[in-house]
Amino acid sequence: MKRKVTKAVFPVAGLGTRFLPATKAIPKEIMTLVDRPLIQYAIDEARAAGIKEFIFVTSRGKSALEDYFDHAPELESSLRKKGKTELLETLKTTNMDSGAIAYIRQHKALGLGHAVWCARRLIAPNEPFAVMLPDDVIAGEKPCLQQMTEAYEETGGCMVAAMEVPKDKVKSYGVLDVSEDMGHMVKVRGMVEKPAPEDAPSNLAVIGRYILTPDVLSNLNKKKSGAGGEIQLTDAIAQEIREERGVYGFRFQGQRFDCGSKAGFLQATVAFGMSRDDLKDEFTQYLHEAVAMSKAAQ
Ligand code: G1P
């Protein structure tokens, strides 16, 4: 019997410099897509996949994140008095059970692998765990991590979300070398972090959802730096292949937005705005008008 995945690690220590000046005062993960912070999308996806414990790897200046998941007694009682039950329900989705959430600090920005390694003492031996990068927002009928935990029941080992990207974009991603292609799943024989297009083994890129075994944390003990001088999660997963333990890529169903970039964030805002029942009519009409106006001005 494979163990169920009930813990997830959220590396959220990044400075978010691409979104300055906004990120001078607010963590990137609190920036809102329509009316919910980026992190809430990841939490909802994790919960749908059966995650019960949430580990945040944070850094200085991220206290707004801790407040966000706390109860807000004054706000709640004021909404209750006014009979705003719907808003109260919305607020509830931001609360965590006592002890369900842990914050660990990454004291130095040494890379994604190092950030995940900072959570090592909160993961038991033999306990598989998920890693979710909240910058990657994935819209889909079935949440991406849930698709992965279901597939993982069959495979065990390590699993990474994967998606084909244009060849000239591989340098922004971890890239898979595939030994066997089963369609929605691939068996991986190598992984390279941010390769030059001419060195990339394929254009199948790793997207920010992982199911990992604690062996990956042991591999990270060596603190070996890789691409960009950083300690890379990709390298620690690739070592699992060398140890002859299974690593799989999972081609998820759904649309992924790179909310770590301004263009991706705007695209996500448009897509989520258009799919919301309370906004779609007004917003879609506005978009049509805006496009027509910009065409007319050309
Ligand atoms: C990280 C990982 C990379 C992965 C990417 C997905 O890179 O290191 O392997 O493909 O996330 O978004 P980053 O975007 O943090 O540079």
Tab-separated table of C-alpha atoms and ligand atoms in Angstrom:
chain	number	residue	atom	x	y	z
A	1	MET	CA	0.000	0.000	0.000
A	2	LYS	CA	1.383	3.368	-0.985
A	3	ARG	CA	1.148	6.006	1.685
A	4	LYS	CA	-1.331	8.799	1.078
A	5	VAL	CA	0.094	12.224	0.440
A	6	THR	CA	-1.193	14.494	3.209
A	7	LYS	CA	1.557	17.102	3.580
A	8	ALA	CA	2.548	19.825	1.183
A	9	VAL	CA	5.498	22.194	1.196
A	10	PHE	CA	5.023	25.678	-0.247
A	11	PRO	CA	8.297	27.465	-0.977
A	12	VAL	CA	7.325	31.129	-0.583
A	13	ALA	CA	10.599	32.749	0.448
A	14	GLY	CA	11.279	34.533	-2.866
A	15	LEU	CA	11.626	38.316	-2.917
A	16	GLY	CA	9.279	38.727	-5.865
A	17	THR	CA	11.483	41.407	-7.400
A	18	ARG	CA	9.707	41.082	-10.757
A	19	PHE	CA	6.689	42.668	-9.116
A	20	LEU	CA	8.403	45.638	-7.488
A	21	PRO	CA	7.315	48.091	-6.264
A	22	ALA	CA	4.202	46.134	-5.167
A	23	THR	CA	6.303	43.466	-3.451
A	24	LYS	CA	8.149	46.080	-1.402
A	25	ALA	CA	5.252	45.950	1.059
A	26	ILE	CA	3.316	42.756	0.270
A	27	PRO	CA	4.486	39.213	-0.385
A	28	LYS	CA	4.032	38.158	-3.998
A	29	GLU	CA	1.820	35.286	-2.831
A	30	ILE	CA	-0.706	37.781	-1.437
A	31	MET	CA	-1.128	39.546	-4.783
A	32	THR	CA	-4.663	38.978	-5.961
A	33	LEU	CA	-6.042	37.151	-8.945
A	34	VAL	CA	-9.524	38.724	-9.157
A	35	ASP	CA	-10.229	38.769	-5.402
A	36	ARG	CA	-8.176	35.936	-3.966
A	37	PRO	CA	-4.486	35.920	-3.227
A	38	LEU	CA	-2.304	33.685	-5.348
A	39	ILE	CA	-1.631	31.416	-2.374
A	40	GLN	CA	-5.341	30.682	-1.905
A	41	TYR	CA	-5.489	29.002	-5.324
A	42	ALA	CA	-2.653	26.674	-4.295
A	43	ILE	CA	-4.281	25.933	-0.932
A	44	ASP	CA	-7.624	25.088	-2.548
A	45	GLU	CA	-5.863	22.781	-4.990
A	46	ALA	CA	-3.947	21.107	-2.160
A	47	ARG	CA	-7.100	20.561	-0.115
A	48	ALA	CA	-8.880	19.013	-3.095
A	49	ALA	CA	-5.998	16.534	-3.338
A	50	GLY	CA	-6.378	15.519	0.313
A	51	ILE	CA	-3.573	17.613	1.826
A	52	LYS	CA	-4.129	18.139	5.540
A	53	GLU	CA	-0.857	19.752	6.638
A	54	PHE	CA	0.671	22.814	5.058
A	55	ILE	CA	4.322	23.766	5.441
A	56	PHE	CA	5.367	27.225	4.327
A	57	VAL	CA	9.014	27.981	3.753
A	58	THR	CA	9.106	31.735	4.231
A	59	SER	CA	11.600	34.551	4.695
A	60	ARG	CA	11.721	38.015	6.179
A	61	GLY	CA	8.834	40.290	5.179
A	62	LYS	CA	6.264	37.508	4.757
A	63	SER	CA	4.222	38.085	7.918
A	64	ALA	CA	1.165	39.088	5.855
A	65	LEU	CA	0.999	35.433	4.790
A	66	GLU	CA	0.771	34.255	8.400
A	67	ASP	CA	-1.943	36.804	9.146
A	68	TYR	CA	-3.839	35.761	6.067
A	69	PHE	CA	-4.334	32.206	7.361
A	70	ASP	CA	-5.266	33.324	10.854
A	71	HIS	CA	-8.740	33.935	12.226
A	72	ALA	CA	-9.845	37.567	12.132
A	73	PRO	CA	-12.231	37.822	15.132
A	74	GLU	CA	-13.135	41.506	14.722
A	75	LEU	CA	-13.805	41.216	11.020
A	76	GLU	CA	-15.802	38.021	11.534
A	77	SER	CA	-17.979	39.479	14.289
A	78	SER	CA	-18.643	42.624	12.276
A	79	LEU	CA	-19.744	40.529	9.274
A	80	ARG	CA	-21.871	38.340	11.554
A	81	LYS	CA	-23.627	41.391	13.026
A	82	LYS	CA	-24.418	42.641	9.538
A	83	GLY	CA	-25.735	39.217	8.510
A	84	LYS	CA	-23.150	38.838	5.723
A	85	THR	CA	-23.120	35.052	5.788
A	86	GLU	CA	-21.722	34.608	2.296
A	87	LEU	CA	-18.647	36.677	3.073
A	88	LEU	CA	-18.231	34.785	6.345
A	89	GLU	CA	-18.190	31.526	4.399
A	90	THR	CA	-15.562	32.956	2.044
A	91	LEU	CA	-13.428	33.943	5.020
A	92	LYS	CA	-13.642	30.414	6.391
A	93	THR	CA	-11.764	29.057	3.372
A	94	THR	CA	-8.739	31.060	4.544
A	95	ASN	CA	-8.652	29.527	8.028
A	96	MET	CA	-6.518	26.588	8.981
A	97	ASP	CA	-7.110	24.125	11.807
A	98	SER	CA	-4.815	24.554	14.776
A	99	GLY	CA	-1.543	22.797	14.067
A	100	ALA	CA	-2.322	22.240	10.388
A	101	ILE	CA	0.053	24.930	9.247
A	102	ALA	CA	3.746	25.378	9.946
A	103	TYR	CA	6.148	28.136	8.987
A	104	ILE	CA	9.842	27.523	8.522
A	105	ARG	CA	12.289	30.238	7.577
A	106	GLN	CA	14.783	29.938	4.796
A	107	HIS	CA	17.497	32.220	6.092
A	108	LYS	CA	19.416	32.508	2.842
A	109	ALA	CA	18.133	32.431	-0.727
A	110	LEU	CA	20.155	29.397	-1.815
A	111	GLY	CA	17.671	27.956	-4.302
A	112	LEU	CA	14.471	25.930	-4.550
A	113	GLY	CA	16.164	22.700	-3.447
A	114	HIS	CA	17.458	24.400	-0.341
A	115	ALA	CA	14.025	25.881	0.417
A	116	VAL	CA	12.400	22.435	0.307
A	117	TRP	CA	15.258	20.971	2.387
A	118	CYS	CA	14.476	23.550	5.100
A	119	ALA	CA	11.241	21.588	5.745
A	120	ARG	CA	13.047	18.237	6.189
A	121	ARG	CA	12.387	17.895	9.929
A	122	LEU	CA	8.659	18.138	9.371
A	123	ILE	CA	8.560	15.178	7.001
A	124	ALA	CA	8.671	11.683	8.498
A	125	PRO	CA	10.885	8.912	7.086
A	126	ASN	CA	8.955	7.073	4.353
A	127	GLU	CA	6.402	9.853	4.127
A	128	PRO	CA	5.739	11.082	0.584
A	129	PHE	CA	4.960	14.788	0.370
A	130	ALA	CA	3.884	17.320	-2.209
A	131	VAL	CA	5.664	20.513	-3.212
A	132	MET	CA	3.607	23.283	-4.762
A	133	LEU	CA	4.975	26.458	-6.320
A	134	PRO	CA	2.173	29.014	-6.013
A	135	ASP	CA	3.498	31.014	-9.000
A	136	ASP	CA	2.234	28.236	-11.222
A	137	VAL	CA	-1.538	28.586	-11.212
A	138	ILE	CA	-3.326	25.740	-12.949
A	139	ALA	CA	-6.968	25.951	-13.954
A	140	GLY	CA	-8.592	22.641	-14.681
A	141	GLU	CA	-11.765	20.694	-14.176
A	142	LYS	CA	-9.956	18.381	-11.792
A	143	PRO	CA	-7.274	20.198	-9.772
A	144	CYS	CA	-3.758	19.304	-10.968
A	145	LEU	CA	-2.424	17.928	-7.686
A	146	GLN	CA	-5.471	15.688	-7.348
A	147	GLN	CA	-4.820	14.285	-10.829
A	148	MET	CA	-1.278	13.601	-9.687
A	149	THR	CA	-2.112	11.956	-6.347
A	150	GLU	CA	-4.497	9.638	-8.200
A	151	ALA	CA	-1.817	8.695	-10.720
A	152	TYR	CA	0.712	8.329	-7.901
A	153	GLU	CA	-1.416	5.582	-6.325
A	154	GLU	CA	-0.307	3.467	-9.299
A	155	THR	CA	3.311	4.509	-9.619
A	156	GLY	CA	4.791	5.538	-6.255
A	157	GLY	CA	8.293	7.009	-6.576
A	158	CYS	CA	8.630	10.670	-7.469
A	159	MET	CA	6.296	12.511	-9.795
A	160	VAL	CA	6.547	15.961	-11.368
A	161	ALA	CA	3.891	17.852	-13.313
A	162	ALA	CA	4.989	18.265	-16.922
A	163	MET	CA	4.017	20.297	-19.954
A	164	GLU	CA	5.399	20.802	-23.447
A	165	VAL	CA	6.836	24.302	-23.896
A	166	PRO	CA	8.293	25.989	-27.008
A	167	LYS	CA	11.937	24.977	-27.516
A	168	ASP	CA	13.224	28.537	-26.966
A	169	LYS	CA	11.592	28.587	-23.506
A	170	VAL	CA	13.251	25.471	-22.058
A	171	LYS	CA	15.936	27.629	-20.423
A	172	SER	CA	13.364	28.760	-17.833
A	173	TYR	CA	12.475	25.259	-16.666
A	174	GLY	CA	13.577	21.904	-15.413
A	175	VAL	CA	13.448	19.643	-18.496
A	176	LEU	CA	12.772	15.899	-18.694
A	177	ASP	CA	14.688	13.254	-20.563
A	178	VAL	CA	12.035	10.647	-21.306
A	179	SER	CA	12.739	6.927	-21.519
A	180	GLU	CA	9.181	5.748	-22.005
A	181	ASP	CA	6.137	7.761	-23.103
A	182	MET	CA	2.806	6.396	-21.924
A	183	GLY	CA	0.764	9.453	-22.957
A	184	HIS	CA	-0.422	11.210	-19.844
A	185	MET	CA	2.558	9.782	-17.993
A	186	VAL	CA	6.226	9.475	-18.907
A	187	LYS	CA	9.058	7.546	-17.295
A	188	VAL	CA	12.031	9.804	-16.781
A	189	ARG	CA	15.693	8.851	-17.252
A	190	GLY	CA	17.218	12.276	-16.677
A	191	MET	CA	16.378	15.839	-15.673
A	192	VAL	CA	18.227	19.068	-16.409
A	193	GLU	CA	17.615	22.437	-14.787
A	194	LYS	CA	17.382	25.398	-17.153
A	195	PRO	CA	19.314	23.949	-20.109
A	196	ALA	CA	20.281	25.932	-23.191
A	197	PRO	CA	17.845	24.974	-25.991
A	198	GLU	CA	20.601	23.103	-27.865
A	199	ASP	CA	21.407	20.993	-24.781
A	200	ALA	CA	17.814	20.263	-23.734
A	201	PRO	CA	16.874	16.563	-23.841
A	202	SER	CA	13.287	17.477	-24.851
A	203	ASN	CA	10.797	20.320	-24.567
A	204	LEU	CA	8.841	18.599	-21.791
A	205	ALA	CA	9.158	21.025	-18.881
A	206	VAL	CA	8.594	20.590	-15.160
A	207	ILE	CA	5.729	22.689	-13.784
A	208	GLY	CA	5.528	23.553	-10.091
A	209	ARG	CA	3.758	20.484	-8.686
A	210	TYR	CA	5.744	17.598	-7.268
A	211	ILE	CA	5.125	14.445	-5.257
A	212	LEU	CA	8.409	13.431	-3.661
A	213	THR	CA	9.831	10.805	-1.371
A	214	PRO	CA	11.967	11.810	1.632
A	215	ASP	CA	14.973	10.340	-0.252
A	216	VAL	CA	14.973	13.597	-2.198
A	217	LEU	CA	15.507	15.441	1.096
A	218	SER	CA	18.464	13.185	1.903
A	219	ASN	CA	19.899	13.939	-1.535
A	220	LEU	CA	19.612	17.623	-0.701
A	221	ASN	CA	21.721	17.110	2.451
A	222	LYS	CA	24.779	17.378	0.223
A	223	LYS	CA	23.835	20.965	-0.584
A	224	LYS	CA	25.454	20.703	-3.993
A	225	SER	CA	24.857	23.762	-6.107
A	226	GLY	CA	23.757	23.432	-9.706
A	227	ALA	CA	22.344	25.717	-12.413
A	228	GLY	CA	22.700	29.412	-11.577
A	229	GLY	CA	24.845	28.516	-8.539
A	230	GLU	CA	21.669	27.469	-6.670
A	231	ILE	CA	20.803	24.254	-4.869
A	232	GLN	CA	18.319	22.782	-7.317
A	233	LEU	CA	15.356	20.541	-6.544
A	234	THR	CA	15.654	19.176	-10.080
A	235	ASP	CA	19.143	17.802	-9.347
A	236	ALA	CA	17.982	16.089	-6.142
A	237	ILE	CA	15.128	14.401	-8.036
A	238	ALA	CA	17.478	13.424	-10.879
A	239	GLN	CA	19.646	11.636	-8.318
A	240	GLU	CA	16.694	9.345	-7.579
A	241	ILE	CA	16.908	8.092	-11.157
A	242	ARG	CA	20.610	7.298	-10.710
A	243	GLU	CA	19.682	5.351	-7.562
A	244	GLU	CA	17.243	3.424	-9.792
A	245	ARG	CA	14.147	4.697	-8.050
A	246	GLY	CA	11.221	5.640	-10.271
A	247	VAL	CA	10.678	9.210	-11.437
A	248	TYR	CA	7.623	10.052	-13.544
A	249	GLY	CA	6.442	13.087	-15.425
A	250	PHE	CA	2.709	13.682	-15.428
A	251	ARG	CA	1.079	15.573	-18.315
A	252	PHE	CA	-1.777	17.200	-16.424
A	253	GLN	CA	-5.056	18.345	-17.900
A	254	GLY	CA	-5.635	22.040	-17.469
A	255	GLN	CA	-4.297	25.457	-18.324
A	256	ARG	CA	-1.199	26.672	-16.551
A	257	PHE	CA	-0.451	30.330	-15.957
A	258	ASP	CA	3.016	31.548	-15.066
A	259	CYS	CA	2.054	34.055	-12.397
A	260	GLY	CA	5.733	34.642	-11.667
A	261	SER	CA	5.732	36.880	-14.756
A	262	LYS	CA	3.681	40.014	-15.343
A	263	ALA	CA	2.280	38.802	-18.662
A	264	GLY	CA	1.286	35.452	-17.116
A	265	PHE	CA	-0.331	37.164	-14.159
A	266	LEU	CA	-2.388	39.384	-16.461
A	267	GLN	CA	-3.419	36.399	-18.591
A	268	ALA	CA	-4.557	34.557	-15.469
A	269	THR	CA	-6.495	37.620	-14.327
A	270	VAL	CA	-8.319	37.757	-17.654
A	271	ALA	CA	-9.013	34.009	-17.732
A	272	PHE	CA	-10.282	33.863	-14.146
A	273	GLY	CA	-12.277	37.081	-14.593
A	274	MET	CA	-13.974	35.596	-17.662
A	275	SER	CA	-14.814	32.348	-15.913
A	276	ARG	CA	-16.431	33.878	-12.846
A	277	ASP	CA	-20.242	33.840	-12.889
A	278	ASP	CA	-20.465	37.166	-11.070
A	279	LEU	CA	-18.124	38.949	-13.485
A	280	LYS	CA	-18.040	37.224	-16.831
A	281	ASP	CA	-20.799	39.153	-18.647
A	282	GLU	CA	-19.574	42.615	-17.772
A	283	PHE	CA	-15.904	41.728	-18.061
A	284	THR	CA	-16.144	39.872	-21.366
A	285	GLN	CA	-18.118	42.712	-22.892
A	286	TYR	CA	-15.458	45.153	-21.734
A	287	LEU	CA	-12.704	42.994	-23.267
A	288	HIS	CA	-14.495	42.932	-26.625
A	289	GLU	CA	-14.846	46.701	-26.557
A	290	ALA	CA	-11.239	47.205	-25.516
A	291	VAL	CA	-9.968	44.984	-28.354
A	292	ALA	CA	-12.225	46.735	-30.880
A	293	MET	CA	-10.996	50.134	-29.720
A	294	SER	CA	-7.371	49.154	-29.905
A	295	LYS	CA	-7.887	47.751	-33.446
A	296	ALA	CA	-9.638	50.929	-34.521
A	297	ALA	CA	-6.768	53.030	-33.178
A	298	GLN	CA	-4.180	51.122	-35.272
B	1	G1P	C1	11.389	26.260	-10.759
B	1	G1P	C2	12.118	24.930	-10.935
B	1	G1P	C3	12.025	24.475	-12.390
B	1	G1P	C4	10.569	24.407	-12.821
B	1	G1P	C5	9.872	25.759	-12.579
B	1	G1P	C6	8.386	25.634	-12.844
B	1	G1P	O1	12.102	27.253	-11.451
B	1	G1P	O2	13.477	25.097	-10.541
B	1	G1P	O3	12.620	23.215	-12.529
B	1	G1P	O4	10.500	24.054	-14.185
B	1	G1P	O5	10.053	26.185	-11.214
B	1	G1P	O6	7.731	26.856	-12.714
B	1	G1P	P1	11.877	28.826	-11.178
B	1	G1P	O7	10.664	29.228	-11.972
B	1	G1P	O8	11.682	29.004	-9.714
B	1	G1P	O9	13.115	29.498	-11.682
